[in-house]
Short mmCIF file of C-alpha atoms in Angstrom, two decimals:
data_model
loop_
_atom_site.label_atom_id
_atom_site.label_comp_id
_atom_site.label_asym_id
_atom_site.label_seq_id
_atom_site.Cartn_x
_atom_site.Cartn_y
_atom_site.Cartn_z
CA UNK A 1 0.00 0.00 0.00
CA UNK A 2 1.31 3.38 -0.99
CA UNK A 3 0.43 5.42 2.12
CA UNK A 4 1.95 8.61 0.63
CA UNK A 5 -0.41 8.36 -2.37
CA UNK A 6 -3.52 8.25 -0.19
CA UNK A 7 -2.30 10.98 2.15
CA UNK A 8 -1.49 13.23 -0.84
CA UNK A 9 -4.85 12.51 -2.40
CA UNK A 10 -6.61 13.28 0.88
CA UNK A 11 -4.70 16.53 1.27
CA UNK A 12 -5.66 17.57 -2.24
CA UNK A 13 -9.29 16.75 -1.52
CA UNK A 14 -9.26 18.82 1.68
CA UNK A 15 -7.58 21.77 -0.09
CA UNK A 16 -10.03 21.58 -2.99
CA UNK A 17 -12.97 21.49 -0.59
CA UNK A 18 -11.59 24.46 1.32
CA UNK A 19 -11.11 26.46 -1.86
CA UNK A 20 -14.63 25.61 -3.02
CA UNK A 21 -16.01 26.77 0.32
CA UNK A 22 -14.01 30.02 0.11
CA UNK A 23 -15.32 30.74 -3.39
CA UNK A 24 -18.87 29.99 -2.21
CA UNK A 25 -18.49 32.46 0.66
CA UNK A 26 -17.14 35.12 -1.72
CA UNK A 27 -19.96 34.62 -4.18
CA UNK A 28 -22.60 34.93 -1.46
CA UNK A 29 -21.06 38.00 0.16
CA UNK A 30 -23.05 41.21 -0.40
CA UNK A 31 -20.73 44.14 -0.92
CA UNK A 32 -21.89 47.66 -0.08
CA UNK A 33 -22.51 49.91 -3.07
CA UNK A 34 -20.44 53.08 -3.44
CA UNK A 35 -22.31 55.96 -1.82
CA UNK A 36 -22.70 59.35 -3.49
CA UNK A 37 -24.72 62.41 -2.52
CA UNK A 38 -26.20 64.32 -5.47
CA UNK A 39 -27.42 67.81 -4.53
CA UNK A 40 -29.95 69.40 -6.89
CA UNK A 41 -30.63 73.09 -7.44
CA UNK A 42 -34.36 73.08 -6.77
CA UNK A 43 -37.35 71.11 -5.57
CA UNK A 44 -37.98 67.82 -7.38
CA UNK A 45 -39.09 68.53 -10.95
CA UNK A 46 -38.76 67.29 -14.51
CA UNK A 47 -35.46 69.14 -14.92
CA UNK A 48 -33.95 66.47 -12.63
CA UNK A 49 -35.97 63.64 -14.14
CA UNK A 50 -33.05 61.61 -15.46
CA UNK A 51 -31.58 61.18 -12.00
CA UNK A 52 -34.89 60.14 -10.46
CA UNK A 53 -35.40 57.77 -13.39
CA UNK A 54 -32.00 56.17 -12.74
CA UNK A 55 -33.02 55.76 -9.11
CA UNK A 56 -36.49 54.38 -9.85
CA UNK A 57 -35.31 51.92 -12.50
CA UNK A 58 -32.45 50.61 -10.39
CA UNK A 59 -29.86 51.90 -12.86
CA UNK A 60 -27.66 53.33 -10.13
CA UNK A 61 -27.90 50.02 -8.29
CA UNK A 62 -26.97 48.17 -11.48
CA UNK A 63 -23.75 50.19 -11.61
CA UNK A 64 -22.91 49.48 -7.97
CA UNK A 65 -23.99 52.88 -6.66
CA UNK A 66 -26.06 54.04 -3.72
CA UNK A 67 -27.08 57.56 -4.76
CA UNK A 68 -28.81 59.88 -2.31
CA UNK A 69 -30.56 62.71 -4.18
CA UNK A 70 -30.84 65.78 -1.96
CA UNK A 71 -33.49 68.36 -2.84
CA UNK A 72 -32.51 71.98 -3.39
CA UNK A 73 -34.54 75.15 -3.06
CA UNK A 74 -34.32 78.93 -2.75
CA UNK A 75 -32.40 78.74 0.53
CA UNK A 76 -29.97 76.03 -0.62
CA UNK A 77 -26.51 76.98 -1.90
CA UNK A 78 -25.37 73.75 -3.46
CA UNK A 79 -21.89 75.07 -4.29
CA UNK A 80 -21.33 75.66 -0.56
CA UNK A 81 -22.55 72.13 0.16
CA UNK A 82 -20.12 70.73 -2.41
CA UNK A 83 -17.14 72.67 -1.08
CA UNK A 84 -17.97 71.71 2.52
CA UNK A 85 -18.11 68.03 1.47
CA UNK A 86 -21.78 67.63 2.34
CA UNK A 87 -22.37 66.73 -1.30
CA UNK A 88 -20.21 64.77 -3.72
CA UNK A 89 -21.83 66.01 -6.92
CA UNK A 90 -24.10 68.98 -7.59
CA UNK A 91 -26.22 70.21 -10.45
CA UNK A 92 -24.93 73.65 -11.36
CA UNK A 93 -24.20 75.90 -14.35
CA UNK A 94 -21.11 76.48 -16.45
CA UNK A 95 -21.10 80.23 -15.77
CA UNK A 96 -21.01 79.60 -12.02
CA UNK A 97 -18.34 76.94 -12.41
CA UNK A 98 -16.14 79.37 -14.36
CA UNK A 99 -16.66 82.00 -11.66
CA UNK A 100 -15.66 79.35 -9.13
CA UNK A 101 -12.47 78.61 -11.05
CA UNK A 102 -11.75 82.34 -11.04
CA UNK A 103 -11.96 82.17 -7.23
CA UNK A 104 -9.76 79.03 -7.12
CA UNK A 105 -12.58 76.68 -6.09
CA UNK A 106 -11.42 73.03 -6.35
CA UNK A 107 -14.28 72.00 -8.65
CA UNK A 108 -14.75 70.37 -12.02
CA UNK A 109 -17.70 69.76 -14.35
CA UNK A 110 -18.01 66.14 -15.51
CA UNK A 111 -21.06 66.05 -17.81
CA UNK A 112 -23.70 68.29 -19.40
CA UNK A 113 -27.07 66.53 -19.60
CA UNK A 114 -28.72 69.79 -20.73
CA UNK A 115 -27.08 70.76 -24.00
CA UNK A 116 -29.05 73.99 -23.93
CA UNK A 117 -30.09 76.24 -21.07
CA UNK A 118 -33.92 76.15 -20.78
CA UNK A 119 -33.78 79.88 -19.99
CA UNK A 120 -35.63 82.30 -22.21
CA UNK A 121 -38.09 85.19 -22.11
CA UNK A 122 -41.89 85.32 -22.01
CA UNK A 123 -43.60 88.07 -23.96
CA UNK A 124 -47.06 89.13 -25.00
CA UNK A 125 -48.07 88.39 -28.57
CA UNK A 126 -47.00 91.77 -29.95
CA UNK A 127 -43.37 90.64 -29.63
CA UNK A 128 -42.42 88.52 -32.63
CA UNK A 129 -38.67 88.24 -32.00
CA UNK A 130 -36.07 89.12 -29.37
CA UNK A 131 -35.28 92.25 -31.36
CA UNK A 132 -38.77 93.52 -30.47
CA UNK A 133 -37.82 93.77 -26.78
CA UNK A 134 -36.57 97.32 -27.24
CA UNK A 135 -38.65 99.64 -25.07
CA UNK A 136 -40.15 96.79 -23.04
CA UNK A 137 -39.80 96.38 -19.28
CA UNK A 138 -37.96 93.09 -18.74
CA UNK A 139 -38.17 91.31 -15.40
CA UNK A 140 -34.75 89.85 -14.53
CA UNK A 141 -33.70 87.91 -11.42
CA UNK A 142 -30.49 88.57 -9.51
CA UNK A 143 -28.89 85.48 -11.04
CA UNK A 144 -30.06 86.59 -14.49
CA UNK A 145 -28.23 89.88 -14.05
CA UNK A 146 -24.99 87.89 -13.82
CA UNK A 147 -25.70 85.45 -16.63
CA UNK A 148 -28.05 85.82 -19.60
CA UNK A 149 -29.04 89.50 -19.23
CA UNK A 150 -25.61 90.91 -20.26
CA UNK A 151 -25.72 88.62 -23.30
CA UNK A 152 -29.27 89.65 -24.28
CA UNK A 153 -28.63 93.35 -23.63
CA UNK A 154 -25.45 93.33 -25.69
CA UNK A 155 -26.77 91.27 -28.60
CA UNK A 156 -29.95 93.31 -29.09
CA UNK A 157 -28.69 96.72 -27.96
CA UNK A 158 -31.14 96.93 -25.06
CA UNK A 159 -31.01 99.59 -22.36
CA UNK A 160 -29.91 98.63 -18.84
CA UNK A 161 -32.84 100.68 -17.51
CA UNK A 162 -35.27 98.22 -19.09
CA UNK A 163 -34.42 95.59 -16.47
CA UNK A 164 -36.57 95.37 -13.36
CA UNK A 165 -36.38 92.78 -10.56
CA UNK A 166 -38.08 89.44 -11.16
CA UNK A 167 -39.46 88.01 -7.92
CA UNK A 168 -40.73 84.70 -9.38
CA UNK A 169 -44.28 86.08 -9.36
CA UNK A 170 -45.92 86.10 -12.79
CA UNK A 171 -48.66 88.61 -11.99
CA UNK A 172 -46.65 91.71 -13.02
CA UNK A 173 -46.09 90.13 -16.45
CA UNK A 174 -49.70 89.06 -16.89
CA UNK A 175 -50.98 92.48 -15.81
CA UNK A 176 -48.49 94.60 -17.76
CA UNK A 177 -48.86 94.58 -21.52
CA UNK A 178 -45.48 96.26 -21.99
CA UNK A 179 -43.74 93.75 -19.70
CA UNK A 180 -41.63 90.71 -20.58
CA UNK A 181 -40.10 88.33 -18.06
CA UNK A 182 -37.49 85.64 -17.82
CA UNK A 183 -38.83 82.10 -17.91
CA UNK A 184 -37.81 78.47 -18.00
CA UNK A 185 -39.11 76.60 -21.03
CA UNK A 186 -40.20 73.77 -18.78
CA UNK A 187 -42.01 75.65 -16.01
CA UNK A 188 -43.14 79.31 -16.26
CA UNK A 189 -44.18 78.81 -19.87
CA UNK A 190 -46.76 76.28 -18.66
CA UNK A 191 -48.29 78.83 -16.30
CA UNK A 192 -48.23 81.59 -18.92
CA UNK A 193 -49.96 79.49 -21.56
CA UNK A 194 -52.68 78.65 -19.04
CA UNK A 195 -53.32 82.32 -18.24
CA UNK A 196 -52.55 83.82 -21.66
CA UNK A 197 -52.53 81.28 -24.50
CA UNK A 198 -51.32 83.89 -27.01
CA UNK A 199 -48.12 84.64 -25.07
CA UNK A 200 -44.80 83.91 -26.75
CA UNK A 201 -41.62 82.27 -25.48
CA UNK A 202 -38.16 82.73 -26.94
CA UNK A 203 -35.39 80.31 -25.96
CA UNK A 204 -32.08 82.15 -25.66
CA UNK A 205 -30.16 79.15 -26.99
CA UNK A 206 -31.98 79.48 -30.31
CA UNK A 207 -30.45 82.96 -30.64
CA UNK A 208 -26.93 81.78 -29.83
CA UNK A 209 -26.72 81.95 -26.03
CA UNK A 210 -23.77 79.57 -25.48
CA UNK A 211 -24.31 78.28 -21.94
CA UNK A 212 -25.21 74.70 -21.09
CA UNK A 213 -28.18 74.00 -18.84
CA UNK A 214 -27.78 72.06 -15.59
CA UNK A 215 -24.38 70.34 -15.56
CA UNK A 216 -22.86 67.85 -13.12
CA UNK A 217 -20.05 69.24 -10.98
CA UNK A 218 -17.80 67.57 -8.42
CA UNK A 219 -14.77 68.45 -6.29
CA UNK A 220 -11.25 67.79 -7.45
CA UNK A 221 -10.63 65.34 -4.60
CA UNK A 222 -13.59 63.20 -5.69
CA UNK A 223 -12.37 63.39 -9.27
CA UNK A 224 -8.88 62.28 -8.24
CA UNK A 225 -9.77 59.67 -5.61
CA UNK A 226 -12.91 58.07 -7.06
CA UNK A 227 -12.60 58.16 -10.85
CA UNK A 228 -14.25 54.76 -11.30
CA UNK A 229 -17.19 55.76 -9.09
CA UNK A 230 -17.64 58.99 -11.04
CA UNK A 231 -17.44 57.15 -14.35
CA UNK A 232 -20.18 54.76 -13.27
CA UNK A 233 -22.30 57.62 -11.92
CA UNK A 234 -22.08 59.59 -15.16
CA UNK A 235 -22.86 56.53 -17.27
CA UNK A 236 -25.83 55.58 -15.08
CA UNK A 237 -27.17 59.14 -15.02
CA UNK A 238 -27.01 59.55 -18.79
CA UNK A 239 -28.77 56.21 -19.16
CA UNK A 240 -31.39 57.55 -16.77
CA UNK A 241 -31.88 60.65 -18.93
CA UNK A 242 -32.19 58.58 -22.09
CA UNK A 243 -34.86 56.42 -20.47
CA UNK A 244 -36.66 59.39 -18.93
CA UNK A 245 -37.14 61.00 -22.33
CA UNK A 246 -38.47 57.70 -23.69
CA UNK A 247 -40.91 57.03 -20.84
CA UNK A 248 -40.76 59.28 -17.75
CA UNK A 249 -43.42 57.59 -15.63
CA UNK A 250 -41.11 55.89 -13.13
CA UNK A 251 -39.01 59.00 -12.58
CA UNK A 252 -42.12 61.15 -12.29
CA UNK A 253 -43.55 58.88 -9.61
CA UNK A 254 -40.62 59.77 -7.33
CA UNK A 255 -40.76 63.45 -8.30
CA UNK A 256 -44.41 63.65 -7.24
CA UNK A 257 -43.65 61.98 -3.92
CA UNK A 258 -40.76 64.36 -3.23
CA UNK A 259 -42.65 67.46 -4.40
CA UNK A 260 -46.43 67.49 -3.72
CA UNK A 261 -46.78 70.61 -5.89
CA UNK A 262 -45.93 68.58 -8.97
CA UNK A 263 -48.69 67.01 -11.03
CA UNK A 264 -48.95 64.90 -14.17
CA UNK A 265 -50.05 67.82 -16.36
CA UNK A 266 -47.04 69.98 -15.52
CA UNK A 267 -44.60 67.07 -15.75
CA UNK A 268 -46.01 66.03 -19.12
CA UNK A 269 -45.63 69.60 -20.39
CA UNK A 270 -42.05 69.86 -19.12
CA UNK A 271 -40.95 66.59 -20.72
CA UNK A 272 -42.70 67.64 -23.92
CA UNK A 273 -40.69 70.87 -23.95
CA UNK A 274 -37.44 68.97 -23.41
CA UNK A 275 -38.25 66.79 -26.39
CA UNK A 276 -39.52 69.61 -28.61
CA UNK A 277 -36.59 71.95 -27.92
CA UNK A 278 -34.02 69.11 -27.91
CA UNK A 279 -32.65 70.36 -24.59
CA UNK A 280 -31.12 66.98 -23.70
CA UNK A 281 -30.48 65.16 -26.96
CA UNK A 282 -29.87 68.08 -29.33
CA UNK A 283 -26.71 69.96 -30.24
CA UNK A 284 -23.54 67.92 -29.87
CA UNK A 285 -25.52 65.20 -28.05
CA UNK A 286 -27.30 64.37 -31.30
CA UNK A 287 -24.13 62.81 -32.69
CA UNK A 288 -21.94 62.31 -29.60
CA UNK A 289 -24.43 61.17 -26.99
CA UNK A 290 -26.22 62.60 -23.96
CA UNK A 291 -23.97 64.44 -21.52
CA UNK A 292 -21.25 65.40 -23.98
CA UNK A 293 -19.23 68.58 -23.42
CA UNK A 294 -16.90 70.20 -25.95
CA UNK A 295 -14.01 72.63 -25.79
CA UNK A 296 -15.79 74.84 -28.31
CA UNK A 297 -18.88 75.27 -26.14
CA UNK A 298 -16.89 75.99 -22.99
CA UNK A 299 -14.73 78.49 -24.87
CA UNK A 300 -17.81 80.22 -26.27
CA UNK A 301 -19.22 80.65 -22.76
CA UNK A 302 -15.85 81.84 -21.46
CA UNK A 303 -15.52 84.35 -24.31
CA UNK A 304 -19.01 85.73 -23.68
CA UNK A 305 -18.32 86.11 -19.96
CA UNK A 306 -15.03 87.90 -20.59
CA UNK A 307 -16.59 90.26 -23.13
CA UNK A 308 -19.44 91.03 -20.71
CA UNK A 309 -17.05 91.71 -17.84
CA UNK A 310 -18.28 88.66 -15.92
CA UNK A 311 -14.96 86.78 -15.92
CA UNK A 312 -11.31 87.72 -15.62
CA UNK A 313 -9.53 87.16 -18.91
CA UNK A 314 -6.72 85.32 -17.10
CA UNK A 315 -9.03 82.68 -15.61
CA UNK A 316 -7.81 79.20 -16.57
CA UNK A 317 -11.14 78.11 -18.05
CA UNK A 318 -9.86 74.77 -19.33
CA UNK A 319 -9.55 73.48 -15.76
CA UNK A 320 -13.30 73.96 -15.24
CA UNK A 321 -14.25 70.65 -16.82
CA UNK A 322 -13.12 67.19 -17.86
CA UNK A 323 -14.48 64.87 -20.53
CA UNK A 324 -12.79 61.76 -19.12
CA UNK A 325 -16.01 60.32 -17.67
CA UNK A 326 -18.29 60.79 -20.63
CA UNK A 327 -19.14 57.48 -22.20
CA UNK A 328 -22.56 58.56 -23.46
CA UNK A 329 -25.62 56.36 -23.73
CA UNK A 330 -26.27 56.86 -27.44
#
């Protein structure tokens, strides 16, 4: 009897059994998903629909992510929350990101779901083009004074005295026949059409306003330390936006729970405007996929800001964004 043969065979059997058990344990272990906090700019609404869709459909979960969507509002400064590390990613705007770079904020844009800013102007039906705004009172918010108003004023030779404060109350516009007001294509336009069906809306992007709409922004430390997590987040979010445009019902169900002021009629209108105006899938996204950003667009926004006196000419604008995470869902 070859005792060594049987001992060796037994040892191999024990080792094989142990390895099989180890693999079984590994395969049954549930690993925690990577956590991220996404801070929005406003209450839950269609303009954030792609993120809620990714949550509702389990897309974030599919990519190994546990995303906590925090609701914004008028008293929420999401840039402060990002810098203080209470948020990992925020929805913000390229003009504000460039101003942040000017102030040496450690931030970076990673994707632009909105190829065009939904911002525009509401007018009464006597205004047939933006050139007809001369002589009109135009209601402009504080943020508008530092973004689209200098562009509009310069392009159409408007007078600074035409601007009056916009307090997010539409009554002055509806009551004043010589009044125009700023508006989002996806929200105020809905209210205006209800009250005054003949009112007109002009999207600034159609006239060459270069800014993106809501973009995704993170801190440099997140960018440097969690590139794989960011890549998965961007991919999942863009997939969420693609699916939201196709069928927004799941995303809207969460939006309505988070914001009781939302209803199906308004959400349907907002999604319809996104589709009609190609806010998400138009522009460069038409050929390069949702979320794409280009040097040309960032430079155009930088050039406008410099010419309007909104940005120092020496600001290193190319550090404001990265395209390394954009693998669009075409």
